[in-house]
Coordinates of C-alpha atoms in Angstrom, one line a residue:
X1023 CA -31.2 -20.7 -24.6
X1024 CA -31.1 -18.2 -21.7
X1025 CA -28.1 -19.9 -20.2
X1026 CA -26.3 -19.7 -23.6
X1027 CA -27.1 -16.0 -23.8
X1028 CA -25.8 -15.4 -20.3
X1029 CA -22.5 -17.1 -21.2
X1030 CA -22.2 -14.9 -24.3
X1031 CA -22.8 -11.8 -22.2
X1032 CA -20.1 -12.8 -19.7
X1033 CA -17.6 -13.6 -22.5
X1034 CA -18.4 -10.2 -24.2
X1035 CA -17.8 -8.5 -20.9
X1036 CA -14.5 -10.2 -20.3
X1037 CA -13.5 -9.3 -23.9
X1038 CA -14.3 -5.7 -23.2
X1039 CA -12.3 -5.7 -20.0
X1040 CA -9.2 -7.2 -21.7
X1041 CA -9.6 -4.7 -24.5
X1042 CA -9.4 -1.9 -21.9
X1043 CA -6.5 -3.5 -20.2
X1044 CA -4.1 -3.5 -23.2
X1045 CA -4.5 0.3 -23.9
X1046 CA -3.5 3.2 -21.7
X1047 CA -6.4 3.9 -19.5
X1048 CA -9.0 6.2 -21.0
X1049 CA -9.1 8.3 -17.9
X1050 CA -5.4 9.0 -17.9
X1051 CA -5.4 11.9 -15.4
X1052 CA -6.2 12.9 -11.9
X1053 CA -9.4 14.7 -12.8
X1054 CA -12.6 13.3 -11.2
X1055 CA -13.6 10.0 -12.9
X1056 CA -16.9 10.5 -14.7
X1057 CA -19.7 8.1 -13.7
X1058 CA -19.8 6.7 -17.2
X1059 CA -16.2 5.5 -16.8
X1060 CA -16.8 3.9 -13.5
X1061 CA -17.2 0.1 -14.0
X1062 CA -15.1 -1.4 -11.3
X1063 CA -16.8 -3.8 -8.9
X1064 CA -16.1 -4.6 -5.2
X1065 CA -14.6 -8.0 -6.2
X1066 CA -12.1 -6.1 -8.4
X1067 CA -11.0 -4.2 -5.3
X1068 CA -10.6 -7.5 -3.4
X1069 CA -8.3 -8.9 -6.1
X1070 CA -6.3 -5.7 -6.3
X1071 CA -5.6 -5.5 -2.6
X1072 CA -5.2 -9.3 -2.1
X1073 CA -2.7 -9.4 -4.9
X1074 CA -0.8 -6.5 -3.5
X1075 CA -0.4 -8.3 -0.2
X1076 CA 0.4 -11.8 -1.3
X1077 CA 4.1 -11.0 -1.2
X1078 CA 7.2 -12.6 0.3
X1079 CA 7.8 -9.4 2.4
X1080 CA 4.8 -10.4 4.6
X1081 CA 6.3 -13.8 4.9
X1082 CA 9.6 -12.3 6.1
X1083 CA 7.8 -9.9 8.5
X1084 CA 5.6 -12.7 9.8
X1085 CA 8.8 -14.2 11.2
X1086 CA 9.8 -11.0 12.9
X1087 CA 7.9 -11.9 16.1
X1088 CA 9.8 -15.2 16.4
X1089 CA 13.1 -13.5 15.8
X1090 CA 12.3 -10.9 18.5
X1091 CA 11.6 -13.6 21.0
X1092 CA 7.8 -13.9 20.9
X1093 CA 5.9 -17.2 21.0
X1094 CA 4.1 -18.4 17.9
X1095 CA 0.6 -17.7 19.1
X1096 CA 1.6 -14.4 20.6
X1097 CA 2.9 -13.4 17.2
X1098 CA -0.3 -14.5 15.5
X1099 CA -2.5 -12.7 18.0
X1100 CA -0.6 -9.5 17.5
X1101 CA -0.9 -9.9 13.7
X1102 CA -4.6 -10.5 13.9
X1103 CA -5.5 -7.6 16.2
X1104 CA -3.2 -5.2 14.4
X1105 CA -4.5 -6.1 11.0
X1106 CA -8.1 -6.0 12.1
X1107 CA -7.6 -2.4 13.2
X1108 CA -5.7 -1.6 10.1
X1109 CA -8.2 -3.1 7.7
X1110 CA -11.1 -1.1 9.3
X1111 CA -9.2 2.1 8.8
X1112 CA -8.2 1.2 5.3
X1113 CA -11.8 0.4 4.3
X1114 CA -12.9 3.9 5.4
X1115 CA -10.3 5.5 3.1
X1116 CA -11.4 3.3 0.2
X1117 CA -14.9 4.8 0.5
X1118 CA -13.5 8.3 0.0
X1119 CA -12.5 7.5 -3.5
X1120 CA -15.8 5.9 -4.5
X1121 CA -17.8 9.0 -3.3
X1122 CA -15.5 11.7 -4.7
X1123 CA -14.0 10.0 -7.8
X1124 CA -10.6 11.6 -7.1
X1125 CA -7.2 10.3 -6.1
X1126 CA -6.0 10.3 -2.4
X1127 CA -3.5 13.1 -2.9
X1128 CA -5.9 15.3 -4.7
X1129 CA -8.4 14.7 -1.9
X1130 CA -5.7 15.9 0.5
X1131 CA -6.1 19.4 -1.0
X1132 CA -9.4 19.7 0.9
X1133 CA -7.6 19.5 4.2
X1134 CA -4.1 20.9 3.4
X1135 CA -5.0 23.5 0.7
X1136 CA -4.4 23.6 -3.0
X1137 CA -0.6 23.9 -2.7
X1138 CA -0.4 22.8 0.9
X1139 CA -1.2 19.3 -0.3
X1140 CA 2.2 19.2 -2.1
X1141 CA 3.8 18.2 1.2
X1142 CA 2.0 14.8 1.7
X1143 CA 2.1 14.3 -2.1
X1144 CA 5.9 14.5 -2.0
X1145 CA 6.0 11.9 0.7
X1146 CA 3.8 9.7 -1.5
X1147 CA 6.3 10.2 -4.4
X1148 CA 9.4 9.3 -2.4
X1149 CA 8.2 6.4 -0.3
X1150 CA 6.7 4.2 -3.0
X1151 CA 9.8 4.7 -5.1
X1152 CA 11.8 3.0 -2.3
X1153 CA 9.2 0.3 -1.9
X1154 CA 9.4 -0.5 -5.6
X1155 CA 13.1 -1.1 -5.3
X1156 CA 12.8 -3.2 -2.1
X1157 CA 10.0 -5.3 -3.4
X1158 CA 11.9 -6.0 -6.6
X1159 CA 15.0 -6.8 -4.5
X1160 CA 13.0 -9.5 -2.7
X1161 CA 11.8 -10.8 -6.0
X1162 CA 15.4 -10.9 -7.0
X1163 CA 16.4 -13.2 -4.1
X1164 CA 13.6 -15.6 -4.9
X1165 CA 14.3 -15.6 -8.6
X1166 CA 18.1 -16.1 -8.0
X1167 CA 17.2 -19.2 -6.0
X1168 CA 15.1 -20.5 -8.8
X1169 CA 17.8 -19.9 -11.4
X1170 CA 20.3 -21.8 -9.2
X1171 CA 18.0 -24.7 -9.1
X1172 CA 18.0 -24.6 -12.9
X1173 CA 21.8 -24.6 -13.0
X1174 CA 22.1 -20.9 -13.8
X1175 CA 24.6 -19.2 -11.4
X1176 CA 23.3 -16.2 -9.5
X1177 CA 26.1 -13.8 -10.4
X1178 CA 25.8 -10.0 -10.1
X1179 CA 25.3 -9.7 -13.9
X1180 CA 22.5 -12.3 -13.8
X1181 CA 20.8 -10.4 -11.0
X1182 CA 21.0 -7.1 -12.8
X1183 CA 19.4 -8.7 -15.9
X1184 CA 16.6 -10.1 -13.8
X1185 CA 16.1 -6.7 -12.3
X1186 CA 15.7 -5.2 -15.7
X1187 CA 13.2 -7.8 -16.9
X1188 CA 11.1 -7.7 -13.7
X1189 CA 11.1 -3.9 -13.6
X1190 CA 10.0 -3.7 -17.3
X1191 CA 7.0 -6.0 -16.4
X1192 CA 6.0 -3.9 -13.4
X1193 CA 6.4 -0.6 -15.1
X1194 CA 4.6 -1.8 -18.3
X1195 CA 1.5 -2.8 -16.4
X1196 CA 1.4 0.4 -14.3
X1197 CA 2.0 2.5 -17.4
X1198 CA -1.2 1.1 -19.0
X1199 CA -3.1 2.1 -15.8
X1200 CA -6.0 1.0 -13.7
X1201 CA -7.7 -1.3 -16.3
X1202 CA -4.4 -3.3 -16.9
X1203 CA -3.9 -3.5 -13.1
X1204 CA -7.4 -4.7 -12.6
X1205 CA -7.2 -7.5 -15.2
X1206 CA -3.7 -8.6 -14.1
X1207 CA -4.9 -9.0 -10.5
X1208 CA -8.2 -10.6 -11.4
X1209 CA -6.6 -13.4 -13.5
X1210 CA -3.4 -14.0 -11.5
X1211 CA -4.5 -13.8 -7.8
X1212 CA -6.8 -16.9 -7.8
X1213 CA -4.2 -19.3 -9.0
X1214 CA -1.6 -17.7 -6.7
X1215 CA -3.9 -18.3 -3.8
X1216 CA -4.2 -22.0 -4.7
X1217 CA -0.4 -22.2 -4.8
X1218 CA -0.3 -20.6 -1.3
X1219 CA -2.7 -23.2 -0.1
X1220 CA -0.4 -25.9 -1.3
X1221 CA 2.6 -24.1 0.2
X1222 CA 0.8 -23.9 3.6
X1223 CA -0.2 -27.6 3.5
X1224 CA 3.4 -28.7 2.8
X1225 CA 4.9 -26.3 5.3
X1226 CA 2.5 -27.2 8.1
X1227 CA 2.4 -31.0 7.5
X1228 CA 6.0 -31.7 6.5
X1229 CA 8.0 -28.7 7.8
X1230 CA 8.5 -29.7 11.4
X1231 CA 6.6 -26.7 12.7
X1232 CA 6.8 -26.2 16.5
X1233 CA 3.2 -25.2 17.2
X1234 CA 3.8 -24.8 20.9
X1235 CA 6.9 -22.5 20.4
X1236 CA 7.0 -20.2 23.4
X1237 CA 9.8 -17.7 22.7
X1238 CA 12.3 -16.3 25.1
X1239 CA 11.0 -12.8 25.7
X1240 CA 9.5 -12.1 29.1
X1241 CA 8.0 -9.2 30.9
X1242 CA 8.7 -5.7 29.4
X1243 CA 10.8 -7.3 26.7
X1244 CA 7.8 -9.3 25.5
X1245 CA 5.5 -6.2 25.3
X1246 CA 8.3 -4.3 23.4
X1247 CA 8.5 -7.1 20.8
X1248 CA 4.7 -7.2 20.4
X1249 CA 4.7 -3.4 19.8
X1250 CA 7.4 -3.7 17.2
X1251 CA 5.5 -6.5 15.4
X1252 CA 2.3 -4.4 15.6
X1253 CA 4.1 -1.5 13.8
X1254 CA 5.8 -3.6 11.2
X1255 CA 3.1 -6.0 10.0
X1256 CA 0.1 -5.3 12.3
X1257 CA -1.7 -2.0 12.1
X1258 CA 1.4 -0.4 10.7
X1259 CA 1.1 -2.4 7.5
X1260 CA -2.6 -1.5 6.9
X1261 CA -1.8 2.2 7.6
X1262 CA 0.9 2.1 5.0
X1263 CA -1.7 1.5 2.3
X1264 CA -4.0 4.4 3.2
X1265 CA -2.4 7.0 0.8
X1266 CA -3.2 4.5 -2.1
X1267 CA -6.8 3.7 -1.3
X1268 CA -8.8 6.2 -3.3
X1269 CA -6.5 5.9 -6.4
X1270 CA -8.3 2.6 -7.2
X1271 CA -11.7 3.0 -5.6
X1272 CA -12.4 6.1 -7.6
X1273 CA -13.3 3.8 -10.5
X1274 CA -16.2 2.2 -8.5
X1275 CA -19.7 3.6 -9.3
X1276 CA -21.3 5.6 -6.5
X1277 CA -24.4 3.4 -6.8
X1278 CA -22.3 0.4 -5.7
X1279 CA -23.0 -0.8 -2.1
X1280 CA -20.6 0.9 0.2
X1281 CA -20.8 -2.0 2.6
X1282 CA -19.7 -4.5 -0.1
X1283 CA -16.9 -2.2 -1.2
X1284 CA -15.7 -1.7 2.3
X1285 CA -15.5 -5.4 3.2
X1286 CA -14.2 -6.5 -0.2
X1287 CA -11.3 -4.0 0.1
X1288 CA -10.7 -4.6 3.8
X1289 CA -10.6 -8.4 3.5
X1290 CA -8.3 -8.1 0.5
X1291 CA -5.9 -6.6 3.0
X1292 CA -6.6 -8.7 6.0
X1293 CA -6.7 -12.3 4.7
X1294 CA -3.3 -12.5 2.8
X1295 CA -1.4 -10.5 5.4
X1296 CA -2.5 -12.6 8.3
X1297 CA -2.2 -15.8 6.3
X1298 CA 1.4 -15.1 5.1
X1299 CA 2.3 -13.7 8.5
X1300 CA 1.2 -17.0 10.1
X1301 CA 3.1 -19.0 7.5
X1302 CA 6.3 -17.0 8.0
X1303 CA 6.0 -17.2 11.8
X1304 CA 5.3 -20.9 11.8
X1305 CA 8.2 -21.7 9.4
X1306 CA 10.5 -19.5 11.6
X1307 CA 9.9 -22.0 14.5
X1308 CA 11.6 -24.7 12.4
X1309 CA 14.9 -22.9 12.7
X1310 CA 15.4 -22.6 8.9
X1311 CA 15.7 -18.8 9.0
X1312 CA 13.6 -16.1 7.3
X1313 CA 15.2 -15.8 3.9
X1314 CA 12.3 -16.7 1.5
X1315 CA 14.5 -18.4 -1.2
X1316 CA 16.4 -20.5 1.3
X1317 CA 13.2 -21.5 3.1
X1318 CA 11.5 -22.6 -0.1
X1319 CA 14.4 -24.8 -1.0
X1320 CA 14.6 -26.4 2.5
X1321 CA 10.9 -26.7 3.2
X1322 CA 9.2 -27.3 -0.1
X1323 CA 11.8 -29.5 -1.9
X1324 CA 10.3 -30.6 -5.3
X1325 CA 7.6 -27.9 -5.1
X1326 CA 10.3 -25.2 -5.0
X1327 CA 10.3 -24.3 -8.7
X1328 CA 6.5 -23.9 -9.2
X1329 CA 6.2 -22.2 -5.8
X1330 CA 9.0 -19.8 -6.6
X1331 CA 7.6 -19.0 -10.0
X1332 CA 4.2 -18.0 -8.7
X1333 CA 5.3 -16.3 -5.5
X1334 CA 7.1 -13.6 -7.5
X1335 CA 3.6 -12.6 -8.5
X1336 CA 3.1 -10.9 -5.1
X1337 CA 5.8 -8.2 -5.3
X1338 CA 4.9 -7.5 -9.0
X1339 CA 1.3 -7.1 -8.0
X1340 CA 2.4 -4.8 -5.2
X1341 CA 4.8 -2.7 -7.3
X1342 CA 2.3 -2.0 -10.1
X1343 CA 0.3 -0.1 -7.4
X1344 CA 3.4 1.6 -6.2
X1345 CA 4.3 2.8 -9.6
X1346 CA 0.7 3.9 -10.5
X1347 CA 0.0 5.7 -7.2
X1348 CA 3.4 7.4 -7.3
X1349 CA 2.6 8.7 -10.8
X1350 CA -0.8 10.2 -9.8
X1351 CA 0.8 11.7 -6.7
X1352 CA 3.3 13.4 -8.9
X1353 CA 0.5 14.9 -11.0
X1354 CA -1.0 16.2 -7.7
X1355 CA 2.0 18.5 -7.3
X1356 CA 1.2 19.9 -10.8
X1357 CA 4.1 18.3 -12.6
X1358 CA 3.4 18.9 -16.3
X1359 CA 4.2 15.3 -17.5
X1360 CA 1.6 12.7 -18.6
X1361 CA 0.9 10.0 -16.1
X1362 CA 2.1 7.1 -18.3
X1363 CA 5.4 8.9 -18.9
X1364 CA 5.8 9.5 -15.2
X1365 CA 5.4 5.8 -14.6
X1366 CA 8.4 5.1 -16.9
X1367 CA 10.5 7.7 -15.1
X1368 CA 9.6 6.2 -11.7
X1369 CA 10.7 2.8 -13.1
X1370 CA 14.0 4.1 -14.2
X1371 CA 15.0 5.6 -10.8
X1372 CA 13.6 2.5 -9.0
X1373 CA 15.7 0.3 -11.2
X1374 CA 18.9 2.2 -10.3
X1375 CA 18.0 1.9 -6.6
X1376 CA 17.4 -1.8 -7.0
X1377 CA 20.7 -2.4 -8.7
X1378 CA 22.3 -0.5 -5.8
X1379 CA 20.7 -2.9 -3.4
X1380 CA 22.1 -5.9 -5.3
X1381 CA 25.6 -4.8 -4.3
X1382 CA 24.9 -3.2 -1.0
X1383 CA 22.0 -4.1 1.3
X1384 CA 21.1 -5.5 4.6
X1385 CA 17.6 -7.1 4.6
X1386 CA 16.6 -6.0 8.1
X1387 CA 17.9 -2.4 7.9
X1388 CA 16.6 -1.7 4.5
X1389 CA 13.1 -3.1 5.3
X1390 CA 12.9 -1.4 8.6
X1391 CA 14.0 2.0 7.3
X1392 CA 11.2 2.1 4.8
X1393 CA 8.6 0.6 7.1
X1394 CA 9.4 3.1 9.8
X1395 CA 9.3 6.1 7.5
X1396 CA 5.9 5.0 6.2
X1397 CA 4.3 4.8 9.6
X1398 CA 6.0 8.0 10.7
X1399 CA 4.3 10.1 8.0
X1400 CA 1.1 8.2 7.2
X1401 CA -0.2 8.1 10.8
X1402 CA -0.4 11.9 11.3
X1403 CA -1.6 12.4 7.7
X1404 CA -4.3 9.7 8.0
X1405 CA -5.5 11.2 11.3
X1406 CA -6.0 14.6 9.6
X1407 CA -7.7 13.2 6.6
X1408 CA -10.0 11.0 8.6
X1409 CA -11.1 13.9 10.9
X1410 CA -11.4 16.3 8.0
X1411 CA -13.4 13.9 5.7
X1412 CA -15.7 12.2 8.2
X1413 CA -16.2 14.7 11.0
X1414 CA -15.6 18.2 9.6
X1415 CA -16.8 17.7 6.0
X1416 CA -19.2 14.8 6.8
X1417 CA -18.2 13.2 3.5
X1418 CA -19.3 16.3 1.6
X1419 CA -16.2 17.4 -0.3
X1420 CA -16.1 20.5 -2.6
X1421 CA -14.7 18.5 -5.5
X1422 CA -14.6 21.4 -8.0
X1423 CA -12.5 23.5 -5.6
X1424 CA -9.8 20.8 -5.5
X1425 CA -9.0 21.5 -9.2
X1426 CA -9.2 25.3 -9.1
X1427 CA -5.9 27.1 -9.7
X1428 CA -3.5 27.8 -6.8
X1429 CA -4.4 31.1 -5.2
X1430 CA -8.0 30.9 -6.5
X1431 CA -9.3 27.7 -4.9
X1432 CA -12.0 27.7 -2.3
X1433 CA -10.0 25.2 -0.3
X1434 CA -7.3 27.9 0.2
X1435 CA -3.8 27.9 -1.0
X1436 CA -1.9 26.6 2.1
X1437 CA -3.8 25.5 5.2
X1438 CA -1.1 26.3 7.7
X1439 CA -3.1 24.7 10.5
X1440 CA -3.1 21.3 8.8
X1441 CA 0.6 21.7 7.9
X1442 CA 1.4 22.5 11.5
X1443 CA -0.5 19.4 12.7
X1444 CA 1.3 17.2 10.2
X1445 CA 4.7 18.5 11.2
X1446 CA 4.0 18.2 14.9
X1447 CA 2.5 14.7 14.2
X1448 CA 5.6 13.7 12.4
X1449 CA 7.8 14.7 15.4
X1450 CA 5.5 13.0 17.9
X1451 CA 5.3 9.8 15.9
X1452 CA 9.1 9.7 15.5
X1453 CA 9.6 10.3 19.2
X1454 CA 7.7 7.0 20.0
X1455 CA 9.2 5.1 17.1
X1456 CA 11.7 2.3 17.7
X1457 CA 13.3 1.1 14.5
X1458 CA 16.4 -1.1 14.0
X1459 CA 18.6 1.8 13.0
X1460 CA 19.5 4.6 15.6
X1461 CA 18.1 7.5 13.6
X1462 CA 14.7 5.8 13.7
X1463 CA 14.7 5.4 17.5
X1464 CA 12.9 8.2 19.2
X1465 CA 13.7 9.5 22.7
X1466 CA 10.4 8.3 24.3
X1467 CA 10.7 4.9 22.7
X1468 CA 14.2 4.5 24.0
X1469 CA 13.1 5.6 27.4
X1470 CA 10.4 2.9 27.3
X1471 CA 13.1 0.3 26.5
X1472 CA 12.1 0.0 22.9
X1473 CA 8.3 0.0 23.3
X1474 CA 7.0 1.2 19.9
X1475 CA 3.7 3.3 20.2
X1476 CA 4.4 5.4 17.2
X1477 CA 1.3 4.6 15.2
X1478 CA -1.1 5.0 18.1
X1479 CA 0.4 8.3 19.3
X1480 CA 0.6 9.6 15.8
X1481 CA -3.0 9.0 15.1
X1482 CA -4.5 10.2 18.4
X1483 CA -2.4 13.3 19.0
X1484 CA -2.5 14.6 15.5
X1485 CA -6.3 13.9 15.1
X1486 CA -7.1 15.6 18.4
X1487 CA -4.9 18.6 17.6
X1488 CA -6.4 19.0 14.1
X1489 CA -9.9 18.9 15.4
X1490 CA -9.1 21.3 18.2
X1491 CA -7.7 23.8 15.8
X1492 CA -10.8 23.4 13.7
X1493 CA -13.0 24.2 16.7
X1494 CA -10.9 27.3 17.3
X1495 CA -11.4 28.5 13.7
X1496 CA -7.7 28.0 12.8
X1497 CA -8.3 25.4 10.1
X1498 CA -9.8 26.1 6.6
X1499 CA -13.0 24.0 6.4
X1500 CA -12.1 22.9 2.8
X1501 CA -14.3 24.9 0.4
X1502 CA -18.0 25.2 -0.1
X1503 CA -20.2 23.6 2.6
X1504 CA -22.5 22.2 -0.1
X1505 CA -20.5 19.4 -1.6
X1506 CA -23.3 18.4 -4.0
X1507 CA -23.6 21.9 -5.3
X1508 CA -19.9 22.1 -5.8
X1509 CA -19.8 18.8 -7.6
X1510 CA -22.1 20.2 -10.3
X1511 CA -19.7 23.1 -11.0
X1512 CA -17.1 22.8 -13.7
X1513 CA -13.6 22.5 -12.2
X1514 CA -11.1 25.0 -13.4
X1515 CA -8.3 22.5 -13.9
X1516 CA -4.8 23.6 -14.7
X1517 CA -3.3 23.1 -18.2
X1518 CA -0.9 20.6 -16.6
X1519 CA -3.8 18.4 -15.5
X1520 CA -5.8 18.7 -18.7
X1521 CA -2.7 17.7 -20.6
X1522 CA -2.4 14.4 -18.9
X1523 CA -5.0 12.7 -21.1
X1524 CA -4.1 10.6 -24.1

């Protein structure tokens, strides 16, 4: 009887989760999530982040090392080391959301000031919008290949229709909010992982992979290639997700094991990125190219249709996070529009950009432009936030002050010291950045023959500068020193924020 009772409890829990998923989230704002609303588990975080990273873009980027002249195992080693560093940093940002219950851009107010945080929030509005379009464009290529296998010509009109259908799916899920995202990832990631296992077996046993592929790059050219892979899909990839982390971990109860949450989230990043990177790199040694649709047809043969059908899950799972996080970032700049309405607006503009890419777009340049811009701003911002949260505030954030009105908040209005560090950090990061387009090639990177140290320089220089200014008393410490006392106060939220509930 006890076993039957346990089954009934599990079924009831699943029913409640699905009931939450089909309605706009009950905490439809950027106010701190009350403990009674926090019911997310570490495993949910694993599914969310694994789903976001099981995407063809990682497959394409995995082949980058081979394209740049690296050997297969050099590429894999670079991916492994880079993603290990990236996942450790990512896990530390996930813990911020669990402890404070607020989004990442609202948390930025503690370091940058009540309105000073508008600057990083604006970056977090613009960059994800571009990612939504690029990820949808990659879905479009895969879907067009599938349609051609079914006898449907991949005309421009067909592609536009596909864009509209896919974008509606992504925006619909993101509009409903966290609970819909959680359920979507929870139920779709496991079967997608099984398909990826099948893909890997077929590719590695029947795809003529050259496991001893050595590459042509030597000496300084080899180090340059490794640095560019490190930035694109190594630590640079993990860094790119830092501004999103707290948006989802804020729904995890404070009583949940921090260790379990850390590793569930970090491994959700690490496993799929390294796996798909290895798959992409190994397939690239066969000489079939890096276009996902073409590779699927040439390598997987009869499996092409089911594989294509399920692989499109990855970018959709990624874009629902982009749409959701962009909408809560917009609320952080005090836009007086409900979150779910903002999601629809984001989808509209991303759809226009995606349709533009249908008619004009080079894969390498479009991908690199956005990847480079992400690393360029996230590295210095992340350094400031890490130093501020873990060293200056010691995880004790004055949460109530984050929601006080501009000009009245204890965190200050604009923390010019933090703003200066971010601007200087942006300049320093760019100077060591070596992208595929001239404007993204900094002077020091060019002087070093293309060696890309952007992420490392951005993190270390900005972090050291911010801490130095703090020691000199030139940085606002971020409100009350007693975070727990501040937590018990009632935030003086603005009408714009109170109006975001449904």
